[in-house]
């Protein structure tokens, strides 16, 4: 018997989406793949910093261009007022900028 998780819209209590749980074996495999990918990226060192900064900038652009869409989704899934949801998107943009500006100090 598998376990399913449900995302319920707090505004109308309707099921928004259902997610099936994965087995412990599948979870272990995903963790191992993630770890191996991390090691591969870590061994590449600082040569990847500029590419990562570029990607963070691209993510910021996507969030800015789709701010209303993401805010609406946050409101739908979490029941937050739209102004707070827009603030959440803005906060994500600010965090991406912070990490892009300070990346070298974190690595």
PDB file of C-alpha atoms in Angstrom:
ATOM      1  CA  UNK A   1       0.000   0.000   0.000  1.00  0.00           C
ATOM      2  CA  UNK A   2       1.488   3.328  -1.001  1.00  0.00           C
ATOM      3  CA  UNK A   3       1.165   6.565   0.888  1.00  0.00           C
ATOM      4  CA  UNK A   4      -0.171   9.646  -0.854  1.00  0.00           C
ATOM      5  CA  UNK A   5       0.253  13.229   0.267  1.00  0.00           C
ATOM      6  CA  UNK A   6      -2.398  15.767  -0.639  1.00  0.00           C
ATOM      7  CA  UNK A   7      -1.981  19.495  -1.205  1.00  0.00           C
ATOM      8  CA  UNK A   8      -5.247  21.114  -0.116  1.00  0.00           C
ATOM      9  CA  UNK A   9      -6.264  24.627  -1.107  1.00  0.00           C
ATOM     10  CA  UNK A  10      -6.938  26.349   2.256  1.00  0.00           C
ATOM     11  CA  UNK A  11      -9.343  28.784   0.625  1.00  0.00           C
ATOM     12  CA  UNK A  12     -11.905  26.191  -0.460  1.00  0.00           C
ATOM     13  CA  UNK A  13     -10.568  22.939   1.101  1.00  0.00           C
ATOM     14  CA  UNK A  14     -10.402  21.227  -2.292  1.00  0.00           C
ATOM     15  CA  UNK A  15      -7.543  18.895  -3.182  1.00  0.00           C
ATOM     16  CA  UNK A  16      -5.125  20.789  -5.397  1.00  0.00           C
ATOM     17  CA  UNK A  17      -2.674  17.967  -6.100  1.00  0.00           C
ATOM     18  CA  UNK A  18      -1.730  14.504  -4.839  1.00  0.00           C
ATOM     19  CA  UNK A  19       1.840  13.204  -4.492  1.00  0.00           C
ATOM     20  CA  UNK A  20       2.788   9.560  -4.136  1.00  0.00           C
ATOM     21  CA  UNK A  21       5.437   8.694  -1.558  1.00  0.00           C
ATOM     22  CA  UNK A  22       8.591   6.959  -2.742  1.00  0.00           C
ATOM     23  CA  UNK A  23      10.166   3.888  -1.222  1.00  0.00           C
ATOM     24  CA  UNK A  24      13.157   4.025   1.102  1.00  0.00           C
ATOM     25  CA  UNK A  25      15.260   2.380  -1.606  1.00  0.00           C
ATOM     26  CA  UNK A  26      14.271   5.054  -4.153  1.00  0.00           C
ATOM     27  CA  UNK A  27      14.974   7.778  -1.609  1.00  0.00           C
ATOM     28  CA  UNK A  28      18.417   6.340  -0.868  1.00  0.00           C
ATOM     29  CA  UNK A  29      19.166   6.195  -4.617  1.00  0.00           C
ATOM     30  CA  UNK A  30      18.128   9.837  -5.068  1.00  0.00           C
ATOM     31  CA  UNK A  31      20.269  10.928  -2.127  1.00  0.00           C
ATOM     32  CA  UNK A  32      23.261   9.007  -3.502  1.00  0.00           C
ATOM     33  CA  UNK A  33      22.837  10.565  -6.981  1.00  0.00           C
ATOM     34  CA  UNK A  34      22.565  14.004  -5.394  1.00  0.00           C
ATOM     35  CA  UNK A  35      25.712  13.397  -3.344  1.00  0.00           C
ATOM     36  CA  UNK A  36      27.665  12.199  -6.372  1.00  0.00           C
ATOM     37  CA  UNK A  37      26.513  15.230  -8.356  1.00  0.00           C
ATOM     38  CA  UNK A  38      27.569  17.505  -5.494  1.00  0.00           C
ATOM     39  CA  UNK A  39      31.019  15.894  -5.396  1.00  0.00           C
ATOM     40  CA  UNK A  40      31.386  16.300  -9.157  1.00  0.00           C
ATOM     41  CA  UNK A  41      30.424  19.982  -8.979  1.00  0.00           C
ATOM     42  CA  UNK A  42      32.591  20.581  -5.897  1.00  0.00           C
ATOM     43  CA  UNK A  43      35.656  19.154  -7.635  1.00  0.00           C
ATOM     44  CA  UNK A  44      35.161  21.632 -10.495  1.00  0.00           C
ATOM     45  CA  UNK A  45      35.828  24.402  -7.977  1.00  0.00           C
ATOM     46  CA  UNK A  46      35.637  28.116  -8.619  1.00  0.00           C
ATOM     47  CA  UNK A  47      35.559  27.824 -12.399  1.00  0.00           C
ATOM     48  CA  UNK A  48      31.774  27.424 -12.135  1.00  0.00           C
ATOM     49  CA  UNK A  49      31.097  30.600 -10.133  1.00  0.00           C
ATOM     50  CA  UNK A  50      30.427  32.873 -13.105  1.00  0.00           C
ATOM     51  CA  UNK A  51      28.096  30.323 -14.688  1.00  0.00           C
ATOM     52  CA  UNK A  52      26.228  29.960 -11.414  1.00  0.00           C
ATOM     53  CA  UNK A  53      25.906  33.735 -11.078  1.00  0.00           C
ATOM     54  CA  UNK A  54      24.487  33.815 -14.586  1.00  0.00           C
ATOM     55  CA  UNK A  55      21.918  31.168 -13.666  1.00  0.00           C
ATOM     56  CA  UNK A  56      20.921  33.039 -10.514  1.00  0.00           C
ATOM     57  CA  UNK A  57      20.382  36.135 -12.632  1.00  0.00           C
ATOM     58  CA  UNK A  58      18.256  34.124 -15.039  1.00  0.00           C
ATOM     59  CA  UNK A  59      16.146  32.836 -12.127  1.00  0.00           C
ATOM     60  CA  UNK A  60      15.662  36.401 -10.908  1.00  0.00           C
ATOM     61  CA  UNK A  61      14.483  37.401 -14.361  1.00  0.00           C
ATOM     62  CA  UNK A  62      11.985  34.527 -14.474  1.00  0.00           C
ATOM     63  CA  UNK A  63      10.612  35.472 -11.055  1.00  0.00           C
ATOM     64  CA  UNK A  64      10.276  39.137 -12.039  1.00  0.00           C
ATOM     65  CA  UNK A  65       8.536  38.321 -15.314  1.00  0.00           C
ATOM     66  CA  UNK A  66       6.125  35.861 -13.668  1.00  0.00           C
ATOM     67  CA  UNK A  67       5.669  37.597 -10.309  1.00  0.00           C
ATOM     68  CA  UNK A  68       1.868  37.688 -10.494  1.00  0.00           C
ATOM     69  CA  UNK A  69       1.608  34.050 -11.580  1.00  0.00           C
ATOM     70  CA  UNK A  70       3.771  32.819  -8.709  1.00  0.00           C
ATOM     71  CA  UNK A  71       2.032  35.091  -6.212  1.00  0.00           C
ATOM     72  CA  UNK A  72      -1.329  33.718  -7.340  1.00  0.00           C
ATOM     73  CA  UNK A  73      -0.041  30.156  -6.896  1.00  0.00           C
ATOM     74  CA  UNK A  74       1.207  30.972  -3.382  1.00  0.00           C
ATOM     75  CA  UNK A  75      -2.191  32.437  -2.550  1.00  0.00           C
ATOM     76  CA  UNK A  76      -3.929  29.376  -3.949  1.00  0.00           C
ATOM     77  CA  UNK A  77      -1.774  26.788  -2.208  1.00  0.00           C
ATOM     78  CA  UNK A  78      -1.030  28.541   1.096  1.00  0.00           C
ATOM     79  CA  UNK A  79      -3.976  30.880   1.502  1.00  0.00           C
ATOM     80  CA  UNK A  80      -1.773  33.964   1.837  1.00  0.00           C
ATOM     81  CA  UNK A  81      -3.180  37.359   0.870  1.00  0.00           C
ATOM     82  CA  UNK A  82      -1.931  38.391  -2.574  1.00  0.00           C
ATOM     83  CA  UNK A  83       0.174  41.280  -1.200  1.00  0.00           C
ATOM     84  CA  UNK A  84       2.029  38.880   1.117  1.00  0.00           C
ATOM     85  CA  UNK A  85       2.459  36.381  -1.714  1.00  0.00           C
ATOM     86  CA  UNK A  86       3.980  39.078  -3.923  1.00  0.00           C
ATOM     87  CA  UNK A  87       6.295  39.909  -1.021  1.00  0.00           C
ATOM     88  CA  UNK A  88       7.391  36.258  -0.910  1.00  0.00           C
ATOM     89  CA  UNK A  89       8.329  36.377  -4.597  1.00  0.00           C
ATOM     90  CA  UNK A  90      10.184  39.666  -4.057  1.00  0.00           C
ATOM     91  CA  UNK A  91      12.036  38.108  -1.124  1.00  0.00           C
ATOM     92  CA  UNK A  92      13.135  35.201  -3.324  1.00  0.00           C
ATOM     93  CA  UNK A  93      14.467  37.663  -5.899  1.00  0.00           C
ATOM     94  CA  UNK A  94      16.379  39.531  -3.179  1.00  0.00           C
ATOM     95  CA  UNK A  95      17.858  36.290  -1.827  1.00  0.00           C
ATOM     96  CA  UNK A  96      19.024  35.253  -5.288  1.00  0.00           C
ATOM     97  CA  UNK A  97      20.740  38.628  -5.691  1.00  0.00           C
ATOM     98  CA  UNK A  98      22.355  38.311  -2.258  1.00  0.00           C
ATOM     99  CA  UNK A  99      23.788  34.878  -3.069  1.00  0.00           C
ATOM    100  CA  UNK A 100      24.986  36.032  -6.480  1.00  0.00           C
ATOM    101  CA  UNK A 101      26.750  39.019  -4.872  1.00  0.00           C
ATOM    102  CA  UNK A 102      28.321  36.968  -2.053  1.00  0.00           C
ATOM    103  CA  UNK A 103      28.911  33.597  -3.661  1.00  0.00           C
ATOM    104  CA  UNK A 104      32.689  33.629  -3.370  1.00  0.00           C
ATOM    105  CA  UNK A 105      32.528  34.027   0.415  1.00  0.00           C
ATOM    106  CA  UNK A 106      30.261  30.968   0.776  1.00  0.00           C
ATOM    107  CA  UNK A 107      32.414  28.542  -1.203  1.00  0.00           C
TER     108      UNK A 107
END
